[in-house]
Each structure stands twice: as structure tokens, then as C-alpha cells.
Short mmCIF file of C-alpha atoms in Angstrom, two decimals:
data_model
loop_
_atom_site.label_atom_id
_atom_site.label_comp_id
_atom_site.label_asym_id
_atom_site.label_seq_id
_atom_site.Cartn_x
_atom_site.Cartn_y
_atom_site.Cartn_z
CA UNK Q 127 0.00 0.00 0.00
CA UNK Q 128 1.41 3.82 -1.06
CA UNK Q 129 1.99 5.76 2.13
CA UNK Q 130 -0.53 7.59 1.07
CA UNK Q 131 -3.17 4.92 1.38
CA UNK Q 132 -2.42 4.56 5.26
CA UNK Q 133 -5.04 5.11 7.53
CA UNK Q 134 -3.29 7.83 9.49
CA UNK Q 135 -2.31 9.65 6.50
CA UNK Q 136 -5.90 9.44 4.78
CA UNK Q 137 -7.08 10.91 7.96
CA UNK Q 138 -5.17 14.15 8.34
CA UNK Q 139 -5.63 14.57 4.81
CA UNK Q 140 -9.38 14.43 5.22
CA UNK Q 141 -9.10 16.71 7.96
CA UNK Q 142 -6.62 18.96 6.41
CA UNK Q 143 -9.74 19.04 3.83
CA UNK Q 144 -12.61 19.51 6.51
CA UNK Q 145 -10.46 22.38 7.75
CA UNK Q 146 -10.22 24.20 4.56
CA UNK Q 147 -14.16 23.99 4.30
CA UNK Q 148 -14.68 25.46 7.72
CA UNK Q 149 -12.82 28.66 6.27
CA UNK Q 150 -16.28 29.38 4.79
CA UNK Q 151 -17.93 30.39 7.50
CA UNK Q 152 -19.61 33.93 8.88
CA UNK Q 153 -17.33 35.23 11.11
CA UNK Q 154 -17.44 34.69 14.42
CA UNK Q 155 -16.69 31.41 16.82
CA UNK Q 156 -17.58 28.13 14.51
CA UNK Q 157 -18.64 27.38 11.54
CA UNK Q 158 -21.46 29.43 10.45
CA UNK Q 159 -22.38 28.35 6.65
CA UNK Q 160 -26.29 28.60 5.90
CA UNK Q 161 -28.18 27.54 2.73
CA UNK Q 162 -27.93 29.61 -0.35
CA UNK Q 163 -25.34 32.02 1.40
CA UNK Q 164 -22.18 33.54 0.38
CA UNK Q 165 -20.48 30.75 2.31
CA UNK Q 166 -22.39 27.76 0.47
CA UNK Q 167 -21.22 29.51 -2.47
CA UNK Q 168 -17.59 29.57 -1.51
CA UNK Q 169 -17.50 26.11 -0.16
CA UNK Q 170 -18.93 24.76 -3.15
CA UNK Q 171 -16.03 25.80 -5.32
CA UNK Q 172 -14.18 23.31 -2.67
CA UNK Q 173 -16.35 20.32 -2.96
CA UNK Q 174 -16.37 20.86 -6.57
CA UNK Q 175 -12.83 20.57 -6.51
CA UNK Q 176 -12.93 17.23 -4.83
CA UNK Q 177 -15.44 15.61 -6.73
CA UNK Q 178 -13.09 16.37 -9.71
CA UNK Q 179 -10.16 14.76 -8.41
CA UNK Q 180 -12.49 11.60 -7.54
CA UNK Q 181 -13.48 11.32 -11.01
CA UNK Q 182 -16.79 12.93 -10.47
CA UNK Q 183 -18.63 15.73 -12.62
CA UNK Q 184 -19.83 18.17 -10.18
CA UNK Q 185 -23.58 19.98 -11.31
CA UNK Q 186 -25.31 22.15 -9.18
CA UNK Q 187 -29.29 21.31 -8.75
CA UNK Q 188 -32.24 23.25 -8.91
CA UNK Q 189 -32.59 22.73 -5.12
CA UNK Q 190 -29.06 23.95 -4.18
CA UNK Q 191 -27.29 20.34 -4.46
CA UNK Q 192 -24.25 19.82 -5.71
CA UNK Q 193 -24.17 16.50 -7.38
CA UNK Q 194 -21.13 14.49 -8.57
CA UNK Q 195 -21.97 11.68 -10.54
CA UNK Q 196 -19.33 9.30 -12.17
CA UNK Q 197 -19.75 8.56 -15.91
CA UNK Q 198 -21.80 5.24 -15.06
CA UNK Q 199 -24.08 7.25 -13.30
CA UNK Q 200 -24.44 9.82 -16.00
CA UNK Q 201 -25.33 7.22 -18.51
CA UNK Q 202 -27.97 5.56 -16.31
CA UNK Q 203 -26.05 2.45 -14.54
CA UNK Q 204 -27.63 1.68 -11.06
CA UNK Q 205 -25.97 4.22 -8.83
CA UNK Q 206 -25.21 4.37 -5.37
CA UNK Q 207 -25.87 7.80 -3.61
CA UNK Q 208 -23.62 8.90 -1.03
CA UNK Q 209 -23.93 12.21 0.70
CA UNK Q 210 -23.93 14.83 3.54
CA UNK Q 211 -25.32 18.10 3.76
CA UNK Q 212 -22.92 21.27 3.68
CA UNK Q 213 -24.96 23.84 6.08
CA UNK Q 214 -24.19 24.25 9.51
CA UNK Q 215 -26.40 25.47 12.88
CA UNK Q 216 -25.15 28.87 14.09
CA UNK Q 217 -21.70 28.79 15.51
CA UNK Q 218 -21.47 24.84 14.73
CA UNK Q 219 -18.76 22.51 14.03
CA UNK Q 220 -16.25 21.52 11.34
CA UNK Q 221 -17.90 17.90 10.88
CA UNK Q 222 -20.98 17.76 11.29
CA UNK Q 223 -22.58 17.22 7.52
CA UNK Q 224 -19.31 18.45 5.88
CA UNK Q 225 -17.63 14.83 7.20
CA UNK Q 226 -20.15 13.06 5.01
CA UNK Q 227 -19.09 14.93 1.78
CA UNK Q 228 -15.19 15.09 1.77
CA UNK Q 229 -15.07 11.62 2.95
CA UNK Q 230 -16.28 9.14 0.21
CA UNK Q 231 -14.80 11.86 -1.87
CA UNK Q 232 -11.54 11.57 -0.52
CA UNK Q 233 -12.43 7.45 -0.39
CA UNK Q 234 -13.29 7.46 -3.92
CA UNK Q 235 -10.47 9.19 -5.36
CA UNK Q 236 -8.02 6.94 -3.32
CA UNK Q 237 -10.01 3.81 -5.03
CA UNK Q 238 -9.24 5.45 -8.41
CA UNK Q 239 -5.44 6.40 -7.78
CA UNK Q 240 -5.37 2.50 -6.67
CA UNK Q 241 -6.41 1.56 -10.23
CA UNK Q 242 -10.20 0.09 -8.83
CA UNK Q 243 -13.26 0.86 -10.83
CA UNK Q 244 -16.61 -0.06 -9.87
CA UNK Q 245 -18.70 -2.06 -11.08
CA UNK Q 246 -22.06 0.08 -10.50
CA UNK Q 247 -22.31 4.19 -10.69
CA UNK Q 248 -21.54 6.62 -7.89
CA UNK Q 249 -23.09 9.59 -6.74
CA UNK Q 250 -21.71 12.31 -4.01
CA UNK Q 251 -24.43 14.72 -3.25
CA UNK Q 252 -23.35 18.10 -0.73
CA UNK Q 253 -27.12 18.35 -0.28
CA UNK Q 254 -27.98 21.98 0.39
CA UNK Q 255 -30.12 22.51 3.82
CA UNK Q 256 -30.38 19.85 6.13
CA UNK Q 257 -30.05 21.79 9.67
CA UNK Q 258 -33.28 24.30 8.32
CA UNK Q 259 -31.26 27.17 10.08
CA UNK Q 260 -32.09 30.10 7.86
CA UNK Q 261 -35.43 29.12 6.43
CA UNK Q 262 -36.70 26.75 9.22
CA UNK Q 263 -37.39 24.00 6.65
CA UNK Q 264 -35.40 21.14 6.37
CA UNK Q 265 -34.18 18.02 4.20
CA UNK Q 266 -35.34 20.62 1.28
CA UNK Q 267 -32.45 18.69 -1.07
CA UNK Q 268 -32.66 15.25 -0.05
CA UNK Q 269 -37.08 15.54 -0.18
CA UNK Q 270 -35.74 16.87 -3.76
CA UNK Q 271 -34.49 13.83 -4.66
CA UNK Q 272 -36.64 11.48 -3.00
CA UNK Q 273 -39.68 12.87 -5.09
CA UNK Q 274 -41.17 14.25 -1.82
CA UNK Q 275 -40.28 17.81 -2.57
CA UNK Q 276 -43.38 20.30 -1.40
CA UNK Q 277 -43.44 23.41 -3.05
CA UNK Q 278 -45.15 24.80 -0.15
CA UNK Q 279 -41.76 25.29 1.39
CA UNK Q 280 -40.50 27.91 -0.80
CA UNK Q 281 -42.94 30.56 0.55
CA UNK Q 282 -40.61 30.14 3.80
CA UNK Q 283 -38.79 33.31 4.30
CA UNK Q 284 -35.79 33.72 6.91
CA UNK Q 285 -35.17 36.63 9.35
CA UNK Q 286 -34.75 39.29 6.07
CA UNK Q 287 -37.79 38.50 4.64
CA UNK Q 288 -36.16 36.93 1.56
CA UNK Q 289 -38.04 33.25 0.36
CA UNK Q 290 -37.02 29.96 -0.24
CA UNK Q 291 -38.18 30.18 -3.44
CA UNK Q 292 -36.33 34.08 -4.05
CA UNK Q 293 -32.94 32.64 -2.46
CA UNK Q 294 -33.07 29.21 -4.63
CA UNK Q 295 -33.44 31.47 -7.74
CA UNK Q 296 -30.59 34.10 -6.66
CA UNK Q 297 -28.08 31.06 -5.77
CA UNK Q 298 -28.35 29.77 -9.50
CA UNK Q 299 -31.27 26.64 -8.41
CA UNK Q 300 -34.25 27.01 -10.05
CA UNK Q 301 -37.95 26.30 -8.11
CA UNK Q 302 -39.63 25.03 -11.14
CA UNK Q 303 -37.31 22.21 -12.00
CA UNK Q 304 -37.27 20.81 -8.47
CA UNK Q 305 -39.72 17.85 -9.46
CA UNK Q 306 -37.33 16.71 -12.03
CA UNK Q 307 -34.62 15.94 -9.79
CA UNK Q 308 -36.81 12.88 -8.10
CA UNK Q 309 -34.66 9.69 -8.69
CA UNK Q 310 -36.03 6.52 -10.52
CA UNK Q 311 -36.06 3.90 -7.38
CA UNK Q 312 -35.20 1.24 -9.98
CA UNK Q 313 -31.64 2.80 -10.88
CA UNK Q 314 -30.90 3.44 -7.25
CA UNK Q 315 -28.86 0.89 -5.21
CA UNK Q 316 -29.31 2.76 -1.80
CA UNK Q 317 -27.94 5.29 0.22
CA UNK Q 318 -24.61 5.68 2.56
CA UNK Q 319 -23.99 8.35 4.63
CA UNK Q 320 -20.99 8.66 6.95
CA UNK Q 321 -21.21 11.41 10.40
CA UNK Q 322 -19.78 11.82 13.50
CA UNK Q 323 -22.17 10.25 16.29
CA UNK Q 324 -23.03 13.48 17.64
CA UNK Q 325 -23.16 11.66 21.01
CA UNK Q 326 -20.97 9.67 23.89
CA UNK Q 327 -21.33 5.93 22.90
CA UNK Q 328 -18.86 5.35 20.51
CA UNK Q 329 -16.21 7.54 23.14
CA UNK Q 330 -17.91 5.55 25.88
CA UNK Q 331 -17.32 1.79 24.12
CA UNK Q 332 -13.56 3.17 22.68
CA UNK Q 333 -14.68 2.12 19.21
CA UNK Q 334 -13.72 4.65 16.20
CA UNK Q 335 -16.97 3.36 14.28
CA UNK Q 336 -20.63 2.52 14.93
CA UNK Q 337 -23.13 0.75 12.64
CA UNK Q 338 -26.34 2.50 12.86
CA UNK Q 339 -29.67 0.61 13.07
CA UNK Q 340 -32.25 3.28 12.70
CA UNK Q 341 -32.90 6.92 12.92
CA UNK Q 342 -34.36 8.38 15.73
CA UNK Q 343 -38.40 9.49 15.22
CA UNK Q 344 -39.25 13.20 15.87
CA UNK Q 345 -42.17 15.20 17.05
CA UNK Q 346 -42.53 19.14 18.51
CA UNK Q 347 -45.43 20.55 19.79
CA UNK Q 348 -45.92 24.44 20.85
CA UNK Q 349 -47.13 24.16 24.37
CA UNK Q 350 -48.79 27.57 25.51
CA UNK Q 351 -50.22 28.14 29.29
CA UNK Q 352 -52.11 30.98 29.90
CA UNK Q 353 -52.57 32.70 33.06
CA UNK Q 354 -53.51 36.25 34.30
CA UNK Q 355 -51.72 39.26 34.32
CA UNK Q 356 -51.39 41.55 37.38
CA UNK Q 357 -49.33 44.00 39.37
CA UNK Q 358 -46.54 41.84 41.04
CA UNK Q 359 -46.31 44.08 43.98
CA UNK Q 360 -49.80 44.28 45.49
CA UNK Q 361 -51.16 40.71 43.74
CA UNK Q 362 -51.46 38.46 46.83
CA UNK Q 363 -49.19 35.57 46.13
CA UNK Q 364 -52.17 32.63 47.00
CA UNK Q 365 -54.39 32.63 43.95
CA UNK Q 366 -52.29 34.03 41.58
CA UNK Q 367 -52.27 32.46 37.85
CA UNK Q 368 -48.81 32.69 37.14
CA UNK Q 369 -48.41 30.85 33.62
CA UNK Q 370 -44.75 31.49 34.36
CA UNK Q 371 -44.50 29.33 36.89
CA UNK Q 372 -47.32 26.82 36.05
CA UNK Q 373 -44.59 26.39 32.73
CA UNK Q 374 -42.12 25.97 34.92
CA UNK Q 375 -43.56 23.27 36.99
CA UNK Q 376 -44.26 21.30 33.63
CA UNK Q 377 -40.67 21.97 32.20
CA UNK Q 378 -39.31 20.29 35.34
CA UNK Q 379 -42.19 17.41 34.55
CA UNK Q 380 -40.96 16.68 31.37
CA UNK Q 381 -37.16 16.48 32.46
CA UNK Q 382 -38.13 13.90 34.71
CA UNK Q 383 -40.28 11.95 32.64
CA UNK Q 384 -37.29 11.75 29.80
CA UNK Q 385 -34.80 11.09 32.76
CA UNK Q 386 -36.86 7.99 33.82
CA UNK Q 387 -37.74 6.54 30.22
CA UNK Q 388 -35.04 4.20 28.37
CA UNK Q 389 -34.72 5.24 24.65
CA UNK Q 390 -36.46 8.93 24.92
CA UNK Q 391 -34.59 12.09 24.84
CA UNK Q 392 -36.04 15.56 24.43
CA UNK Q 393 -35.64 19.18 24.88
CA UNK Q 394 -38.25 22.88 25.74
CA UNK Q 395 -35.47 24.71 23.54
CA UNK Q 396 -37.70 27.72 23.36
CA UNK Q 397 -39.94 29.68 25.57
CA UNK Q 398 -41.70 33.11 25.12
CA UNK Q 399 -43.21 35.47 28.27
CA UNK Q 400 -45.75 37.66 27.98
CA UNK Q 401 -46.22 40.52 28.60
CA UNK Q 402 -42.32 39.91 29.94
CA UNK Q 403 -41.83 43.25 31.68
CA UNK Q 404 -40.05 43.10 34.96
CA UNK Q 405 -43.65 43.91 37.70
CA UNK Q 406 -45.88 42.00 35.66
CA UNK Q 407 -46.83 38.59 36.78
CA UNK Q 408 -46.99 36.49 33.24
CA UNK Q 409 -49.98 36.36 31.85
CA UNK Q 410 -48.73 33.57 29.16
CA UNK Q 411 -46.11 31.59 28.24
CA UNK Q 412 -45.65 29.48 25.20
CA UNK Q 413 -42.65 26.94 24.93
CA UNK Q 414 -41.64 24.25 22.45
CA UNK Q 415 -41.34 20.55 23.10
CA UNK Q 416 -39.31 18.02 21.21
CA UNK Q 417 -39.58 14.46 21.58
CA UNK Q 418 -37.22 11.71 20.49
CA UNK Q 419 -37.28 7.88 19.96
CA UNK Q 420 -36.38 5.47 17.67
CA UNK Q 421 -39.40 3.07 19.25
CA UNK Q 422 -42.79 4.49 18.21
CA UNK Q 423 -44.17 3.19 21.50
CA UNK Q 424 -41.93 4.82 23.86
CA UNK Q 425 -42.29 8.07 21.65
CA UNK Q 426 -45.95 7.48 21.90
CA UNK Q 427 -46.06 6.87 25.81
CA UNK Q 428 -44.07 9.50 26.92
CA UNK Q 429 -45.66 11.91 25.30
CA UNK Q 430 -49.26 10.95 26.96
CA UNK Q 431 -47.79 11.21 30.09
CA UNK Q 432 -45.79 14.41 29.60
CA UNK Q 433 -49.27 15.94 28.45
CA UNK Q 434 -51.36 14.08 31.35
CA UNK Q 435 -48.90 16.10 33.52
CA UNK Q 436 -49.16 19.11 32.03
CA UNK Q 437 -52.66 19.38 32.38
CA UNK Q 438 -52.98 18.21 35.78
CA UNK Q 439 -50.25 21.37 36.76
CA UNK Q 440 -52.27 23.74 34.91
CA UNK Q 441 -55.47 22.70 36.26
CA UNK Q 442 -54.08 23.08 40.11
CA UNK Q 443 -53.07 26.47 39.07
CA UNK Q 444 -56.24 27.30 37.37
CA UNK Q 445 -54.37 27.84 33.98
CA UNK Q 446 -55.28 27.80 30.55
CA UNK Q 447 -53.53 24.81 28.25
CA UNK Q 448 -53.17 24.46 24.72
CA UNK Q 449 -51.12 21.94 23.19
CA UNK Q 450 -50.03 21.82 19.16
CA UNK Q 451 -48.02 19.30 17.44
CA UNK Q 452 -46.04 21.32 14.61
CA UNK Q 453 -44.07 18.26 13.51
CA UNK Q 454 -43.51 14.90 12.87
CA UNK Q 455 -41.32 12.25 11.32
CA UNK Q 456 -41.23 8.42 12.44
CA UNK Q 457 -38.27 6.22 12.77
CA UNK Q 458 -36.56 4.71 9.91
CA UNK Q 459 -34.71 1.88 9.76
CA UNK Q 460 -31.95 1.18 8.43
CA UNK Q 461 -31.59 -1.44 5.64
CA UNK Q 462 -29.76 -5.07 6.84
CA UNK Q 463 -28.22 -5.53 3.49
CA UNK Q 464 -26.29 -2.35 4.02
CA UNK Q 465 -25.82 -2.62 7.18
CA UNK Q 466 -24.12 -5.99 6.96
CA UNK Q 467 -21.98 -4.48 4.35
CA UNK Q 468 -20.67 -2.29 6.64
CA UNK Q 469 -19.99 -4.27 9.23
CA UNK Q 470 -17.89 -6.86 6.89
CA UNK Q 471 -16.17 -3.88 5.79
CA UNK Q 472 -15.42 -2.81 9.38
CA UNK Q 473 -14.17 -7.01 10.08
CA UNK Q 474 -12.01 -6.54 6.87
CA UNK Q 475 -10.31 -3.28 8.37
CA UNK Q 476 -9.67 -4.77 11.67
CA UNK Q 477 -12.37 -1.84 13.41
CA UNK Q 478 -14.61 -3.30 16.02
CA UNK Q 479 -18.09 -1.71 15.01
CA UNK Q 480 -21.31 -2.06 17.02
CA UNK Q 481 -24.71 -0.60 16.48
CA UNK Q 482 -26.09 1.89 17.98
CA UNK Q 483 -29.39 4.14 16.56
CA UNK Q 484 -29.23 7.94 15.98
CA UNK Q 485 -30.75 10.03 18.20
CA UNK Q 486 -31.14 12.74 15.69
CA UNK Q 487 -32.13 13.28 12.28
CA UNK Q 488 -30.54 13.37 9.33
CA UNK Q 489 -30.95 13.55 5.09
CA UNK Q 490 -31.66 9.67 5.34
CA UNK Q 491 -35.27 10.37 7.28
CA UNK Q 492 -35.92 11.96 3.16
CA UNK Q 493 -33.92 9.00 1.13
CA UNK Q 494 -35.36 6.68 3.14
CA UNK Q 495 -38.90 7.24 0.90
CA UNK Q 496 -36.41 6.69 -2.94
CA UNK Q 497 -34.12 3.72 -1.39
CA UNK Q 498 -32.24 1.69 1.29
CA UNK Q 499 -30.45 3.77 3.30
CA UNK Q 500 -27.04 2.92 5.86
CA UNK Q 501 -25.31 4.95 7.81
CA UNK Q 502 -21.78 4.96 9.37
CA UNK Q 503 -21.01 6.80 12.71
CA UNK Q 504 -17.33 8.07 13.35
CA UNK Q 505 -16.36 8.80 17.17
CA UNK Q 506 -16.19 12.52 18.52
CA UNK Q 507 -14.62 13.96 21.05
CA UNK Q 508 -16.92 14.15 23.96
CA UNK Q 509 -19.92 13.15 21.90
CA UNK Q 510 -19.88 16.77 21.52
CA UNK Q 511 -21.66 18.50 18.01
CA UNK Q 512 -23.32 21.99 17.02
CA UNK Q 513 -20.47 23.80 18.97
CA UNK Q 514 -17.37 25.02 18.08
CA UNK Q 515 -15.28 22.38 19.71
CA UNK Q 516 -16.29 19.47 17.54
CA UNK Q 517 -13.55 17.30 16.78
CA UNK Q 518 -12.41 13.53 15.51
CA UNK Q 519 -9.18 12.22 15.52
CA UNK Q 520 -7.39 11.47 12.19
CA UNK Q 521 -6.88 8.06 13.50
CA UNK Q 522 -10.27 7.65 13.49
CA UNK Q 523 -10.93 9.63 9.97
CA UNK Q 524 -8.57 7.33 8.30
CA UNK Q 525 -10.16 4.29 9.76
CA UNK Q 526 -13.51 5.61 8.67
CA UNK Q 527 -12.26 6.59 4.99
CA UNK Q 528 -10.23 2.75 4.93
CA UNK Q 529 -13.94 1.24 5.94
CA UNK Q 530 -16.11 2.95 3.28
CA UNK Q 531 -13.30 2.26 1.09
CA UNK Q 532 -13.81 -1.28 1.40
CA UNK Q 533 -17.69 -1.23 1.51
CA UNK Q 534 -17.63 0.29 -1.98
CA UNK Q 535 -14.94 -2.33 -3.30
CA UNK Q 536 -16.90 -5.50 -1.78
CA UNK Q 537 -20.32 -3.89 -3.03
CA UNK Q 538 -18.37 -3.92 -6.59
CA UNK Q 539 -18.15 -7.28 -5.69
CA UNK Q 540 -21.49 -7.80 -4.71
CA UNK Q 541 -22.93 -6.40 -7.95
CA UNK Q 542 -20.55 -8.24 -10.40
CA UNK Q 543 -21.79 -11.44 -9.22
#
């Protein structure tokens, strides 16, 4: 094997790569790279870049992709998809999405330099919005492609007023042609996409790589209690209908409830006061709830007693209670062909890999409706992601790159027999 080709020296290539991306950022602590922005732009002369060198034709989409599809794929051989999405959360990380794109690139163009050619078509996708950051709406690249595109979601505008629809068109996409990108299922093989775990267990086990197993289901609801204002200096304290507290009471419910249910996680990321001046007792307070599991049931059951609890604190503090699911998506699995792919590539490689689920959501909760979908998890530091101080070791980058090398050869495999 070249020097190159070692797993330490793949890795702190890919993150010499991963650290040239992060350059595109807003300024300020991070990575700060939202969809259709002046970053994207910039960091999609990059990936372009590396799609080239991997033998790839890069082609931006009308939904803000960019697509690099090998000459199999371009003349209509069954074509694996691989993929990551290139925006960030405010002040994020280096790897989270932006792992999943300069890997397989970096994985693929080592194949090639090796002198192996697949035996099936390739596709790298830096899919566009996946975090939903600026316009609040998100998967809008991989729905795209998974024919499950609503138009609906360009009338979305972000904190300047501007649209969806008006960015799309400014950025060089085009809001018309979105339909067309929807994939045939029948010249799709599935979907892989590599990420950091975003979590502890990988740290926790000392295991570079994970297998995943499914995709965690999501719901929010906007939870608002309403109470009565008053003066706060000459409102007797018994009797008062402080929705401020009442809220409080049932944000201190829900922690316990997640805290004593296996598989759930869940966060009130967002509350609101009114009239929130400084001698006024609240009169109402709305908050947001989001619930995570990859078992329907548990999902399902700890959100009937989060709500049973809710009402029984607003009704001993005679306050108002109105609760609003604003979203959903159930679990997906992931596929056992793929999944068993991985894990022979990981026995091949040496790299102890066990399976864990994802606890949050990614482009494969859209794929998931076109194809199979797998996904590989890659350790972090502290299980720590959306923050500045996101990291991997090149160790475990090159071990990662080495494993999805691997999968793609023995897939070749798979598909010339």
C-alpha cells in the first residue's frame, strides 16, 4: 500500500480538507455556513474541486445540491448515492454534515489512484439545507431527490424576509425544476452516509466506528399556558395564575419523565413570556417541546404522560392549556443488506463496530422514501456537536475513509456477481 493509502495519513488529509471547508464560515466562533449564502457559495467551489479529483462531474441542482456523478451514473447504470449536507447550525462545528461529503470523496479518489473501478455508478451529493437554520425548513435537497419535494416550502422566508423560493433562484437553483430531480427507485442501489455520532457511545465503548440501526423518530409541539396578568407588587401571592410558573412546573415534569424513560430524549429549547416586563406577573407563556425515539411506543407513551402532567399542573393552578403538534417524522430503519456491508467492511479493516441508533435526524429520514439507506457513525470527542469544539481524531478519519473504502470495493463485488 502507497503511504498515502495509510489510515493515518488518509485521515489528516481528510481533515486537512474539513479544515479548509470550515474557512467558509460567517465570522465569528464556529462554523457558520447557511443555505444559499455567500459561504455555500464559496464552499462549493471546494467540494467541486474534490469531486473532480475523484473522477466525479460536479452539477449544481435546482434545489441547491451539488451533485457528482461518475460517468456510469451519467449514462444511467444503477448508482449508489452517497452524501452529507454542507450547512451548519449557528456557531457549529467543522464535521458535522461536511464529514459526510469530503469523505467518500476523498475514499473514492483513493479507489481510483489504486487503479479500482466499480462495477455500478456513484453519486456524491453536498445536499444543500439539512439543519433548516435560515429558512426553518429542512431536508429541502434530499425531499428533492426522493420525489417528496413540497413546493409549499419555498414561501418560507428567513429573518430578512427573503423566500425559499427568491434565495433558490438568486443562488443559481431554479424552483420550477425541483420535481425533475426525483430519482427513478429502480436505478438506485441505496444510500450511505458517513457522520460523526453526535453523542458519547462510541467515546464511551472506545470504538472509532458505529453501525447504525435506525434513525431516531421526531415530534414538537408548541405548548402555551395561559394565566392572568397583574401587578406583582400588590397581587397576593395565593391565587395568583402565574403561567410562568405553572410552565415551569411542567418543564421540570418533562425532564423527569425523559430522565426515567429508556430510549427517549427531548428538549423545551424555546420559551416566550408575555407581557415579559419586569412587575408583571406572566400572563402567558408558550414553549416548544421536542420528543425523540427510535421506538414508536416509547415516543408514543411519553408523550401521553408528559401531556397528562401538564394538564394536571395547569389545572391546580387554574391555567389555561393548549397543546399543538407542529411536527412529525417516524423512525426509519436502516436497511440489513447495508448494514451488513458495513460491518464486513469494518471485520475486513480490523475496526470493532457495534450498532447503535441515531438520536437525531438526518438527510436519510428523506432517502429513506427513494431507497435503502445505511449509515456509518465516526467517534467525537466528547460526543460533543453543534459547537465550536467538535472534533475527531485522524486516527479515526482514516479508519472511517479505509472502511467505506472497502464497503464500496466489496459492493463492486457484490454487484458483479
Amino acid at each position: 500500500m502507497h503511504p498515502d493509502c495509510e489510515p493515518l495519513a488518509l485521515g489528516q488529509q481528510l481533515l486537512e480538507r474539513l479544515d479548509a471547508a470550515a474557512e467558509c464560515s460567517e465570522p465569528g466562533p464556529g462554523v457558520t455556513r447557511l443555505f444559499c449564502s455567500e459561504e455555500h457559495r464559496q464552499v462549493l467551489e471546494i467540494i467541486a474541486e474534490w469531486m473532480r479529483r475523484a473522477g466525479l462531474t460536479p452539477q449544481l441542482d435546482a434545489s441547491g445540491n451539488l451533485v457528482g456523478r461518475c460517468d456510469k451514473a451519467r449514462a444511467g447504470a444503477r448508482t449508489l448515492i452517497m452524501g452529507s449536507h454542507q450547512d451548519t447550525v449557528v456557531e457549529g462545528g467543522k464535521y458535522d454534515g461536511m464529514l459526510g461529503v469530503a469523505l467518500p470523496l476523498l475514499a473514492l479518489e483513493t479507489l481510483k489512484q489504486q487503479g479500482i473501478e466499480l462495477d455500478y455508478g456513484v453519486e456524491v451529493v453536498a445536499f444543500g439545507d439539512e439543519e433548516g437554520t435560515r429558512f426553518q425548513s429542512t431536508l429541502i435537497g434530499s425531499r428533492a431527490l426522493a420525489g417528496r419535494f413540497d413546493p409549499i416550502s419555498l414561501e418560507a422566508r428567513d429573518a430578512n424576509g427573503v423566500s425559499l423560493g427568491e434565495a433558490l433562484k438568486a443562488f443559481g437553483g431554479d424552483p420550477e425544476q425541483i420535481a425533475s430531480l426525483a430519482r427513478d427507485p429502480e436505478t438506485v442501489l441505496g444510500f450511505v452516509e458517513v457522520h460523526i455520532e453526535q453523542g458519547p457511545v462510541l467515546e464511551q465503548r472506545d470504538h472509532a466506528l458505529g453501525i447504525v440501526t435506525a434513525l431516531t423518530g421526531i415530534e414538537r409541539h408548541r405548548v402555551t399556558v395561559g394565566g392572568k396578568a397583574g401587578h406583582a407588587g400588590t397581587t397576593p401571592m395565593p391565587g395568583r395564575r402565574d403561567a410562568l410558573v405553572g410552565a415551569a412546573e411542567m418543564i421540570a415534569e418533562v425532564d423527569r419523565i425523559l430522565n426515567a424513560t429508556e430510549d427517549f430524549v427531548g428538549v423545551v429549547g424555546k420559551l416566550e413570556v408575555r407581557p415579559n416586563a419586569v412587575n408583571v406577573i406572566p400572563a402567558e407563556v408558550t414553549f416548544t417541546l421536542e420528543l425523540r425515539s427510535p421506538r414508536l411506543e416509547v415516543r408514543e407513551q411519553g408523550r401521553e404522560a408528559i401531556v397528562a402532567a401538564c394538564r394536571r399542573l395547569a389545572s391546580n393552578r387554574q391555567l389555561a392549556l393548549e397543546i399543538e403538534q407542529t411536527y412529525q417524522a417516524e423512525a426509519v430503519a436502516c436497511a440489513d443488506g447495508l448494514m451488513q456491508s458495513l460491518h464486513n467492511a469494518c471485520r475486513d479493516c480490523e475496526e470493532p463496530a457495534d450498532t447503535l441508533f441515531s438520536g437525531a435526524g438526518h438527510d436519510g429520514l428523506a432517502m429513506c422514501e427513494l431507497t435503502d439507506i445505511g449509515m456509518l457513525f465516526v467517534r467525537c470527542t466528547g460526543g460533543l456537536s453543534h459547537h465550536p469544539d467538535e472534533a475527531i481524531t485522524a486516527a479515526d478519519a482514516g479508519a472511517a475513509t479505509q472502511v467505506l473504502m472497502r464497503f464500496l470495493d466489496r459492493l463492486s463485488a457484490d454487484v458483479s456477481r
